[in-house]
Amino acid sequence: MSFDTIITVDWSGGNDRGASPKADAIWTCVARDSAAKQPQYHRNRQHAEEWLTDTVATEVAAGRSALVAFDLCFAYPAGFARALTGTDDPFAVWDWFAESVEDGAKSNNRFDLAGQINQQFGGIGPFWGNALARDIPHLPRKGTARTFRDLPEKRATDAAAKGAFSPWQLSGAGAVGGQVIMGLPTLARLRNRFGTDLCVWPFQKADAPITLVETYFSLMPNALAARMTEGAIKDAEQTALFAQTFANLTPDDWQALLDVPATEEGWVLGLGHEALLESRASQQLKPPPLRNDCFAMPQGAYWTPVDDALDHLRTHLKPVCGVTDVALDQAAGRILAAPVIAARSHPPAPNAAVDGYAFAGAKPAGPHQLPLVTGRAAAGQPYDGTVPEGHAVRILTGASLPAGADTVILQEDVTTDGRQVAFHGPLKQGANARKAGEDMQAGQTVLSARHRLTPADLAKVAATGVGRVTVYKPLRVGVLSTGDELVTAGDTATADQIFDANRPMLCATVAAWGYEVVDLGKAPDNQDALRPILDDASVQCDAILTSGGASAGDEDHISALLQGTGSFALWRMAIKPGRPLALGLWQGTPVFGLPGNPVAAQVCALVFARPALSVLAGGNWLNPQEFAVPAGFTKAKKDGRREYLRARITDGVVEVFASEGSGRVSGLSWATGLVVLPDHAVTVNKGDLVTFVPFASFGL
């Protein structure tokens, strides 16, 4: 079986959270046709329940099957239902809470109600965790104060779920009890509202148009880590992740997940199938699309400072690539979408750091003689036995220390006749020996998500026994030149035409950054011709770099087309060279419209596109390394714009290219980096320290 629609719900037991989206609030997400929509924020339970009721009614009316997955316990440990209602029926508990809970936007009676329930049991408990300033009869603040312990602390499904908390806990870190009390009334009303059109798994077979299930949004930690970006709200990302993953499960997957016997305690959907879910998430997962307003700068500033633009991009961009698993030998240069966890310690056992002889304990100053045991320890060929006290064994570098040995003396410091060894102390216990796990320990995070894997990283990962890693799929970057005047180098050009220098330069730049280059060719100054090129590029590419047509003139057709998408932003940058930057989304694909002059196009690509593309690819924001170098030139600069001068270092001082014209492409070839002059006015004299950024710091 499968479902047409997936609805995921992250519930909350707290009060109204206000109009602006916040963490620790109610979030929902809908996935249909294998694609998750943007998560929705609900300020309180009243708004969320109204939305749920309307959404479920829409699904029923449309004839679609829907799974509604709550991160919320659907039942209590065995015995509670009968003690509270006189029956083992979990739905009787739902109805009891629906009748008893008083819930408003700013207050509710969950703590008082828990105290009243506790009063029905002998002793103090099972609920605990009074978070109010006033004391509540029969409800202790700490779990250690309880005396009633006749009911299990957790359900079987909670005990099987790593890190799951008890539903008796109403406050404190990880408390879920308040969510349960405030969630069951909503579940009861949904069930009563939709009748036979709704079933609740696993208490009932999942064969109605609407199926309610409980799940834990902690079941896919690696896939969740891959989604998280700076400023993202975890609750929102969790709902989107699970909606997308559930929407892409196969009928066989669903059969495996739903094959659970019905008990009064219920079960967490997906528990026991975490590897399957992580695998499906890795295969299918693609981050949600960029928002249409991701490039919109605050109004009011005509000239945008470079730092403001960079801060805006860093805050609003996020990965756009899908995620996959690859073997380690295919992972060089790829960007991790999930942390790498050491499968075993390195080294896995204590071993020798040198060739020599192994024995136990420290040796004081003075001469020593130890008899040798028969045999030796070598890397991959351990000594089979225990070294007796007062004896030594021959050992080679990398060999595991045998039982009975913890110290190694170098063979150069020993004389031997093959039967015993003689040497002088002192020698510390543990000398020349490596401890197990002293480099990396099993279970340790050895590399974080968003890290680009280097050859040294592959060695590090392999040493811990990890053979596959979860990475982002390669970012596909399209490069397009625009202009009627452009001719491809090698073709025949008239006097009023120029050869396209930008496209080979930008293609090579993108390739040097490790992305897949999609050469989109050149486009004329004609919107009707340009539109289908962008349409095709949005399908082939994850991001598009264009040059030319990025300002606001009559022939600036990139800007004109982006203007109609509702995502367009024309940034007038306070930068020299490269004033105009046109940014927007074409069919959901980010477009960076660079200036047409080659120097300006390259400078803007290095300064703005490089860190932005890194984030879109799943990597970290990249800041180039800068160096303070004595100036070999003089210059007076006015206030208001940051300037980037083509430069190179000669005899310990930095020189700049003779011309600052942005059309002088030869200066890029002459230079080995850029001198960066600040936004404010400055006078540079020879010998003054200036900021130099080598092209290598820009990844070239």
XYZ file of C-alpha atoms in Angstrom:
700
model
C 0.000 0.000 0.000
C 0.953 3.677 -0.154
C -0.572 7.089 0.508
C -1.459 9.950 -1.825
C -0.719 12.606 0.787
C 1.555 12.781 3.806
C 0.877 15.274 6.601
C 3.469 15.585 9.370
C 2.782 17.340 12.671
C 5.269 18.488 15.321
C 3.031 19.145 18.352
C 3.539 21.399 21.377
C 2.116 21.525 24.889
C 3.014 25.183 25.434
C 1.088 28.414 25.132
C 0.569 30.703 22.126
C 3.963 31.427 20.537
C 3.079 34.624 18.683
C 2.724 35.519 15.047
C 6.358 35.037 13.968
C 7.666 31.501 13.298
C 9.550 30.105 16.300
C 11.222 26.957 17.503
C 9.489 24.673 20.025
C 6.144 25.466 18.429
C 3.652 23.561 16.257
C 4.813 22.941 12.703
C 3.159 20.945 9.932
C 4.150 19.937 6.426
C 2.254 18.410 3.507
C 3.839 16.206 0.843
C 2.054 15.106 -2.292
C 3.321 13.755 -5.613
C 6.649 12.919 -3.955
C 7.353 16.551 -3.092
C 7.108 18.304 0.266
C 5.663 21.799 0.468
C 7.017 24.537 2.723
C 6.449 23.729 6.425
C 3.698 25.761 8.089
C 3.939 27.441 11.477
C 0.947 27.424 13.866
C 1.051 29.805 16.783
C -1.180 27.684 19.053
C -3.123 24.425 19.224
C -6.422 26.062 18.325
C -5.063 27.314 15.005
C -3.304 24.002 14.355
C -6.420 21.905 15.035
C -8.526 24.089 12.752
C -5.920 23.726 9.994
C -5.721 19.945 10.517
C -9.487 19.540 10.395
C -9.776 21.572 7.197
C -6.812 19.816 5.557
C -8.074 16.320 6.381
C -11.565 17.257 5.161
C -10.032 18.422 1.876
C -8.244 15.098 1.439
C -11.420 13.123 2.113
C -13.437 15.268 -0.300
C -10.780 14.854 -2.986
C -10.814 11.071 -2.612
C -7.146 10.935 -1.630
C -5.644 8.629 0.974
C -3.648 10.506 3.602
C -1.285 9.563 6.389
C -1.160 12.056 9.277
C 2.000 11.467 11.330
C 2.290 13.117 14.746
C 5.476 13.351 16.800
C 3.280 12.589 19.814
C 2.663 9.552 22.026
C -0.716 8.030 21.187
C -0.967 5.951 24.379
C 0.428 5.403 27.872
C 2.218 2.384 29.343
C 0.116 -0.746 29.793
C -2.327 -0.591 32.682
C -2.958 3.146 32.682
C -6.010 3.028 30.406
C -7.788 0.499 32.638
C -6.832 2.362 35.816
C -8.167 5.649 34.421
C -11.220 4.511 32.423
C -11.941 0.929 33.463
C -11.056 -0.416 30.012
C -7.878 -1.218 28.063
C -9.166 0.778 25.078
C -6.658 3.590 24.326
C -9.417 5.597 22.636
C -11.257 5.760 25.955
C -8.197 7.607 27.280
C -8.371 10.005 24.316
C -12.023 10.762 25.036
C -11.357 11.153 28.760
C -8.735 13.810 28.114
C -10.937 15.505 25.513
C -13.591 15.942 28.215
C -11.166 16.947 30.980
C -8.583 19.241 29.356
C -9.211 22.979 29.505
C -7.128 24.629 26.804
C -6.756 28.290 25.931
C -4.207 30.150 23.837
C -2.422 31.494 26.921
C -3.147 28.879 29.600
C -4.293 25.302 30.155
C -4.888 22.914 33.046
C -2.409 20.149 32.173
C -0.493 20.333 35.467
C -3.602 20.472 37.659
C -5.158 17.644 35.657
C -2.062 15.495 36.152
C -2.300 16.125 39.893
C -5.940 15.064 39.873
C -5.057 11.853 38.021
C -2.251 11.133 40.490
C -4.766 11.490 43.339
C -6.648 8.461 41.976
C -3.578 6.272 42.441
C -2.105 5.126 45.709
C 0.951 7.168 46.681
C 2.499 9.988 44.669
C 2.646 9.538 40.898
C 2.893 8.435 38.152
C 2.979 11.993 36.671
C 5.687 14.402 37.771
C 7.228 17.705 36.736
C 5.223 20.656 38.061
C 6.635 23.649 36.119
C 4.383 26.277 37.700
C 5.408 28.669 40.457
C 2.606 27.441 42.722
C 2.545 23.987 44.251
C -0.002 21.511 42.915
C -1.377 18.824 45.230
C -0.229 15.308 44.356
C 2.070 16.497 41.524
C 5.744 16.442 42.570
C 8.327 18.637 40.881
C 10.882 15.839 40.627
C 10.434 12.247 39.582
C 12.458 11.055 42.565
C 9.648 12.247 44.847
C 7.204 9.698 43.477
C 6.157 6.719 45.564
C 3.656 5.165 43.120
C 5.558 2.985 40.663
C 3.059 0.235 39.806
C 2.934 1.307 36.132
C 5.876 0.945 33.730
C 7.990 4.078 33.273
C 7.888 3.725 29.477
C 5.949 1.878 26.821
C 7.734 -0.923 24.994
C 8.103 1.309 21.934
C 9.635 4.090 24.055
C 12.083 1.652 25.635
C 13.119 0.521 22.143
C 13.587 4.059 20.854
C 16.990 5.540 21.676
C 16.646 8.662 23.797
C 12.847 8.479 24.196
C 11.412 10.071 27.343
C 8.675 8.872 29.654
C 5.153 10.250 29.061
C 4.866 10.767 32.833
C 7.375 13.660 32.688
C 5.586 16.990 32.251
C 8.461 19.475 32.408
C 12.220 19.760 32.083
C 14.558 18.817 29.259
C 12.985 16.321 26.878
C 9.605 16.318 28.597
C 6.854 14.894 26.379
C 4.124 14.399 28.960
C 2.644 17.869 28.485
C 2.451 17.366 24.716
C 0.583 14.087 25.223
C -2.041 15.557 27.561
C -2.580 18.518 25.228
C -2.487 16.393 22.076
C -4.863 13.541 22.866
C -7.961 15.821 22.878
C -7.150 16.928 19.329
C -6.704 13.311 18.238
C -10.022 12.400 19.856
C -11.867 15.216 18.090
C -10.345 14.310 14.710
C -11.380 10.695 15.218
C -14.917 11.592 16.228
C -15.234 14.182 13.440
C -14.289 11.841 10.581
C -15.697 8.567 11.901
C -15.186 5.591 9.591
C -13.160 7.747 7.174
C -10.347 7.725 9.756
C -8.357 4.928 11.397
C -5.559 4.936 13.951
C -2.570 2.653 13.416
C -1.589 0.243 14.912
C -4.756 -0.003 17.008
C -6.669 -0.364 13.745
C -5.723 -1.600 10.294
C -4.556 1.201 7.984
C -7.381 0.816 5.485
C -9.437 4.027 5.864
C -8.987 7.155 3.715
C -7.216 8.881 6.632
C -4.672 7.091 8.844
C -3.301 8.641 12.030
C 0.093 7.399 13.237
C 2.675 8.440 15.766
C 6.329 8.720 14.830
C 9.523 10.157 16.314
C 11.240 12.934 14.423
C 14.543 11.741 15.904
C 14.623 8.547 13.832
C 16.722 10.078 11.009
C 19.501 12.129 12.664
C 21.885 11.989 9.694
C 19.301 13.055 7.140
C 18.144 15.837 9.469
C 21.717 17.069 9.910
C 22.000 17.239 6.124
C 18.973 19.537 5.931
C 19.982 21.941 8.675
C 21.427 25.265 7.598
C 22.330 28.401 9.487
C 19.183 29.989 10.869
C 16.932 27.016 10.045
C 14.290 25.999 12.609
C 14.760 22.347 13.517
C 11.050 21.692 14.141
C 10.185 22.938 10.647
C 12.977 20.966 8.977
C 11.888 17.772 10.774
C 8.353 17.965 9.449
C 9.621 18.558 5.908
C 12.144 15.714 6.128
C 9.612 13.138 7.321
C 6.917 14.322 4.908
C 9.340 14.008 1.974
C 10.726 10.645 3.090
C 7.328 9.076 3.785
C 6.055 10.386 0.455
C 8.828 8.514 -1.359
C 8.456 5.141 0.362
C 7.577 2.210 -1.868
C 4.585 -0.117 -1.239
C 7.032 -2.739 0.035
C 8.509 -0.173 2.406
C 5.053 0.595 3.771
C 4.284 -3.075 4.236
C 7.423 -3.461 6.320
C 6.741 -0.343 8.428
C 3.070 -1.145 9.092
C 3.586 -4.814 9.966
C 3.260 -4.294 13.726
C 0.853 -6.117 16.091
C -1.828 -4.024 17.805
C -1.376 -3.488 21.555
C -2.865 -0.962 23.965
C 0.515 0.845 24.041
C 0.700 1.490 20.303
C 3.969 1.772 18.355
C 6.200 4.397 16.754
C 6.008 4.242 12.957
C 9.462 3.618 11.520
C 11.017 2.362 14.753
C 13.218 -0.604 13.915
C 13.485 0.587 10.310
C 15.770 3.570 10.852
C 18.325 2.352 8.303
C 15.599 2.056 5.665
C 14.321 5.554 6.384
C 17.827 7.074 6.333
C 18.520 5.276 3.064
C 15.296 6.505 1.461
C 15.941 10.017 2.750
C 19.461 9.980 1.311
C 18.280 8.691 -2.066
C 15.264 10.948 -2.392
C 16.086 13.984 -0.285
C 16.376 17.335 -1.978
C 16.290 20.466 0.147
C 13.220 22.658 -0.206
C 13.446 25.324 -2.913
C 14.791 28.778 -2.239
C 12.215 31.363 -1.311
C 11.254 33.879 -3.966
C 12.453 36.707 -1.742
C 15.846 35.170 -0.925
C 17.694 37.906 -2.822
C 15.533 40.826 -1.680
C 17.677 43.373 0.159
C 16.176 45.780 2.708
C 14.724 48.840 1.067
C 16.306 52.264 1.307
C 19.933 51.746 0.306
C 20.799 52.738 -3.263
C 24.357 51.456 -3.010
C 24.748 48.082 -1.308
C 27.997 47.635 0.658
C 29.875 44.425 -0.115
C 29.662 43.133 3.456
C 25.888 43.706 3.591
C 25.430 41.743 0.371
C 27.611 38.886 1.612
C 25.760 38.754 4.941
C 22.444 38.635 3.083
C 23.537 35.747 0.868
C 24.986 33.837 3.821
C 21.713 34.200 5.750
C 19.217 33.441 2.973
C 20.841 30.748 0.855
C 20.773 27.030 1.628
C 21.660 23.765 -0.124
C 19.703 22.974 -3.281
C 21.298 19.638 -4.209
C 19.993 16.178 -3.477
C 21.751 13.707 -1.210
C 23.223 10.282 -1.926
C 25.528 7.624 -0.466
C 28.840 6.896 -2.205
C 31.732 4.538 -1.634
C 34.790 6.134 -0.097
C 36.855 5.739 -3.254
C 34.281 7.908 -5.076
C 34.057 10.588 -2.392
C 37.085 12.806 -3.067
C 36.024 16.427 -3.417
C 32.408 15.682 -2.440
C 30.606 17.647 0.285
C 29.353 15.722 3.296
C 25.600 15.852 3.794
C 25.803 14.059 7.147
C 28.489 13.717 9.808
C 30.929 10.825 9.563
C 30.790 8.683 12.707
C 33.762 6.433 13.449
C 32.761 2.776 13.057
C 35.618 1.710 15.320
C 38.461 3.273 17.257
C 41.811 4.157 15.738
C 43.969 2.459 16.663
C 41.535 -0.334 17.562
C 43.913 -1.807 20.140
C 47.067 -0.696 21.970
C 50.042 -1.088 19.632
C 53.740 -0.470 19.264
C 54.965 2.849 17.879
C 58.457 1.470 17.139
C 60.338 -1.734 16.451
C 61.615 -3.119 19.725
C 60.650 -5.259 22.694
C 57.446 -5.162 24.728
C 56.991 -5.848 28.436
C 54.965 -4.575 31.367
C 55.591 -1.599 33.625
C 58.102 1.195 34.050
C 61.825 0.571 34.483
C 63.877 2.717 36.849
C 67.361 4.029 36.088
C 70.040 1.412 35.828
C 70.709 -1.811 33.885
C 67.950 -4.355 33.242
C 67.776 -7.832 31.762
C 64.591 -9.591 30.679
C 64.234 -13.098 29.239
C 62.499 -13.284 25.851
C 59.454 -15.428 25.178
C 59.360 -17.473 22.022
C 57.652 -15.767 19.109
C 56.997 -12.167 18.138
C 54.221 -9.632 17.483
C 53.956 -8.018 14.042
C 51.325 -5.846 12.366
C 48.472 -8.145 11.432
C 50.228 -11.075 13.145
C 49.553 -10.742 16.886
C 51.463 -12.652 19.522
C 49.326 -15.617 20.537
C 49.620 -15.677 24.283
C 50.376 -13.619 27.381
C 53.780 -12.174 28.167
C 54.676 -13.409 31.677
C 55.681 -10.854 34.291
C 59.366 -10.041 34.054
C 59.598 -11.187 30.426
C 59.687 -9.406 27.071
C 58.605 -10.207 23.535
C 59.923 -9.067 20.181
C 57.480 -6.557 18.622
C 57.376 -4.594 15.375
C 55.855 -1.185 14.603
C 52.070 -1.262 14.417
C 51.703 -4.641 16.113
C 49.074 -4.992 18.823
C 50.542 -5.118 22.305
C 50.146 -8.656 23.640
C 48.378 -9.336 26.904
C 50.827 -8.732 29.732
C 52.689 -5.898 27.935
C 52.134 -2.139 27.957
C 55.574 -0.644 27.277
C 58.034 -0.858 24.360
C 61.764 -0.135 24.268
C 63.426 0.735 20.962
C 65.533 -2.020 19.450
C 68.387 0.513 19.093
C 68.500 0.799 22.902
C 68.761 -2.956 23.470
C 71.400 -5.643 23.175
C 70.224 -9.239 22.795
C 71.527 -12.728 22.272
C 68.144 -14.027 21.109
C 67.271 -15.406 24.535
C 67.201 -12.217 26.603
C 67.499 -8.444 26.219
C 69.621 -6.000 28.159
C 69.084 -2.215 28.370
C 69.410 0.778 30.658
C 66.525 2.624 32.307
C 64.788 4.817 33.082
C 61.758 4.015 30.930
C 58.217 5.221 31.662
C 55.288 2.831 31.662
C 53.512 3.109 28.294
C 56.597 4.411 26.488
C 56.610 3.938 22.706
C 53.096 2.488 22.803
C 49.870 3.906 21.392
C 46.668 3.630 23.373
C 43.505 2.221 21.797
C 41.455 5.073 20.392
C 44.034 7.741 21.164
C 43.565 9.138 17.647
C 39.820 8.577 17.147
C 37.244 6.674 19.155
C 34.306 4.568 17.964
C 31.132 6.618 17.857
C 33.036 9.892 17.609
C 32.088 12.449 14.946
C 35.277 12.600 12.896
C 33.999 14.954 10.173
C 31.026 17.302 10.253
C 28.366 17.803 7.625
C 29.067 20.500 4.975
C 32.781 19.625 4.890
C 34.391 19.068 1.484
C 36.378 15.835 1.551
C 40.118 16.096 0.893
C 42.509 13.184 0.253
C 43.625 13.426 3.890
C 39.981 13.226 4.978
C 39.563 9.978 3.046
C 42.458 8.495 4.991
C 40.915 9.662 8.249
C 37.524 8.169 7.410
C 38.969 4.896 6.125
C 41.042 4.471 9.289
C 37.828 4.312 11.323
C 36.349 1.556 9.143
C 33.750 3.706 7.359
C 33.399 2.596 3.738
C 30.512 4.781 2.561
C 29.599 8.382 3.241
C 26.491 10.503 2.711
C 27.243 13.407 0.397
C 25.448 16.051 -1.599
C 25.034 15.394 -5.275
C 27.398 17.616 -7.319
C 26.189 21.157 -7.917
C 25.504 21.715 -11.616
C 26.367 25.285 -12.575
C 25.325 26.677 -15.928
C 27.429 29.419 -17.548
C 25.772 31.674 -20.114
C 27.081 34.711 -21.977
C 24.613 37.217 -23.409
C 25.039 39.854 -26.102
C 24.595 40.279 -29.870
C 28.199 41.405 -30.098
C 29.667 38.108 -28.873
C 31.473 35.591 -31.067
C 32.992 32.324 -29.879
C 36.786 32.383 -30.022
C 38.002 30.700 -33.213
C 35.040 31.846 -35.263
C 35.163 34.797 -37.648
C 34.365 38.186 -36.087
C 33.623 41.517 -37.687
C 35.076 44.784 -36.425
C 31.979 45.524 -34.335
C 31.997 42.110 -32.647
C 34.098 40.797 -29.760
C 35.199 37.347 -28.787
C 33.454 35.857 -25.754
C 36.105 35.888 -23.018
C 33.720 35.499 -20.076
C 32.344 32.051 -20.813
C 35.650 30.114 -21.000
C 36.901 32.061 -17.966
C 33.798 31.390 -15.853
C 33.517 27.755 -16.968
C 37.106 27.138 -15.896
C 36.503 28.987 -12.630
C 33.438 26.888 -11.802
C 35.329 23.688 -12.665
C 38.207 24.717 -10.385
C 35.700 25.062 -7.558
C 34.732 21.413 -8.009
C 31.286 21.807 -9.574
C 29.827 20.289 -12.723
C 29.965 22.852 -15.523
C 27.059 23.134 -17.938
C 28.185 25.319 -20.851
C 25.015 27.100 -21.926
C 26.714 28.881 -24.811
C 25.849 32.443 -25.737
C 22.470 34.095 -26.146
C 21.451 37.100 -28.248
C 19.916 40.277 -26.865
C 16.420 38.977 -27.427
C 14.045 37.965 -24.672
C 12.119 35.504 -26.851
C 15.372 33.688 -27.653
C 16.709 33.959 -24.098
C 13.592 32.617 -22.378
C 13.775 28.997 -23.691
C 17.521 28.938 -22.969
C 16.801 29.756 -19.335
C 13.940 27.249 -19.288
C 16.281 24.461 -20.411
C 19.014 25.654 -18.055
C 16.664 25.524 -15.052
C 16.149 21.809 -15.737
C 19.822 21.001 -16.371
C 21.340 23.183 -13.653
C 21.165 23.832 -9.928
C 22.472 27.398 -10.373
C 23.137 29.670 -13.346
C 25.865 32.277 -13.885
C 25.209 34.757 -16.663
C 27.379 37.647 -17.815
C 26.060 40.721 -19.524
C 22.549 42.125 -19.516
C 22.553 42.484 -15.741
C 21.859 46.188 -15.376
C 18.721 48.215 -16.111
C 19.300 49.389 -19.673
C 17.328 48.733 -22.847
C 19.439 45.691 -23.748
C 19.732 44.242 -20.255
C 17.442 41.314 -20.967
C 18.544 39.056 -18.076
C 17.317 41.716 -15.668
C 14.146 42.208 -17.680
C 13.265 38.516 -17.664
C 14.043 38.040 -13.982
C 11.926 41.087 -13.236
C 8.829 39.102 -14.185
C 9.516 36.133 -11.906
C 8.625 37.814 -8.628
C 12.107 36.951 -7.321
C 14.200 39.633 -9.021
C 16.660 41.856 -7.185
C 19.019 44.319 -8.875
C 21.863 45.040 -6.475
C 23.792 48.223 -7.187
C 26.956 47.190 -5.461
C 29.324 49.660 -3.831
C 32.195 47.889 -5.538
C 34.756 48.596 -8.224
C 34.818 46.922 -10.683
C 31.330 45.435 -11.075
C 28.488 47.697 -9.988
C 25.350 45.797 -11.152
C 24.404 42.331 -9.912
C 21.092 40.890 -11.100
C 19.809 38.028 -8.934
C 16.650 35.986 -9.077
C 15.063 32.572 -9.489
C 14.158 31.156 -12.878
C 11.783 28.209 -12.497
C 13.160 27.886 -8.951
C 16.811 27.875 -10.056
C 19.003 30.693 -8.676
C 20.474 33.000 -11.315
C 23.483 35.236 -10.697
C 23.604 37.932 -13.360
C 27.210 39.134 -13.473
C 28.448 42.279 -15.236
C 29.514 41.956 -18.855
C 33.050 43.356 -18.628
C 35.445 40.431 -18.046
C 37.300 41.879 -15.048
C 34.074 42.891 -13.342
C 32.513 39.505 -14.121
C 35.440 37.609 -12.603
C 35.747 39.831 -9.538
C 32.030 39.516 -8.801
C 32.214 35.758 -9.359
C 35.068 35.450 -6.858
C 33.579 37.765 -4.254
C 29.885 36.842 -4.440
C 29.304 33.691 -6.487
C 32.030 31.556 -4.899
C 30.714 31.589 -1.294
C 27.096 31.515 -2.512
C 27.660 28.467 -4.719
C 29.430 26.713 -1.865
C 26.317 27.028 0.295
C 24.025 25.974 -2.563
C 26.251 22.902 -3.033
C 25.838 21.976 0.635
C 29.185 23.308 1.813
C 30.221 25.980 4.257
C 30.318 29.689 3.520
C 33.805 30.448 2.211
C 35.834 33.468 3.282
C 39.087 33.956 1.362
C 42.330 34.099 3.323
C 43.849 37.577 3.317
C 47.450 38.720 3.800
C 48.943 42.074 4.808
C 51.677 42.924 2.263
C 53.711 46.146 1.761
C 52.461 48.204 -1.182
C 54.720 48.792 -4.152
C 52.357 51.456 -5.513
C 50.643 54.692 -4.539
C 46.937 55.425 -4.811
C 44.341 57.837 -3.433
C 40.886 56.263 -3.136
C 37.595 58.066 -2.556
C 34.965 57.121 0.026
C 31.946 54.956 -0.844
C 33.091 51.858 -2.743
C 35.303 48.861 -2.048
C 37.909 48.438 -4.748
C 39.561 45.256 -6.026
C 42.807 45.844 -7.913
C 44.518 43.206 -10.021
C 47.853 42.615 -8.331
C 50.865 40.379 -7.886
C 53.742 40.145 -5.439
C 57.252 40.949 -6.648
C 60.304 41.016 -4.364
C 58.181 41.119 -1.224
C 55.895 44.001 -2.253
C 52.574 43.960 -4.051
C 52.225 45.696 -7.415
C 48.972 46.544 -9.183
C 48.122 46.407 -12.879
C 48.751 49.645 -14.707
C 45.127 50.101 -15.795
C 42.003 49.750 -13.665
C 39.699 49.436 -16.688
C 37.305 46.488 -16.277
C 37.602 45.644 -19.965
C 41.380 45.045 -19.748
C 41.192 41.260 -19.520
C 44.986 40.929 -19.868
C 45.310 42.237 -16.323
C 43.612 39.123 -14.953
C 46.239 36.932 -16.606
C 49.043 39.187 -15.358
C 47.791 39.146 -11.769
C 48.165 36.442 -9.121
C 45.565 37.949 -6.812
C 43.659 41.060 -5.804
C 44.468 44.004 -3.578
C 41.363 44.941 -1.586
C 40.935 48.581 -0.608
C 38.318 49.387 2.056
C 34.958 51.117 1.556
C 36.151 54.349 3.145
C 38.593 56.847 1.672
C 42.233 55.859 1.915
C 45.613 57.015 0.639
C 48.157 54.293 -0.039
C 51.855 55.111 -0.111
C 54.674 52.768 -0.992
C 55.516 50.578 1.975
C 52.041 50.823 3.552
C 50.485 47.471 4.407
C 47.543 46.596 2.152
C 45.253 43.565 1.996
C 46.259 41.052 -0.658
C 44.097 38.034 -1.528
C 45.846 35.518 -3.795
C 43.704 33.794 -6.391
C 44.487 30.543 -4.551
C 42.436 31.891 -1.624
C 39.506 32.098 -4.054
C 39.973 28.440 -4.958
C 41.856 29.073 -8.232
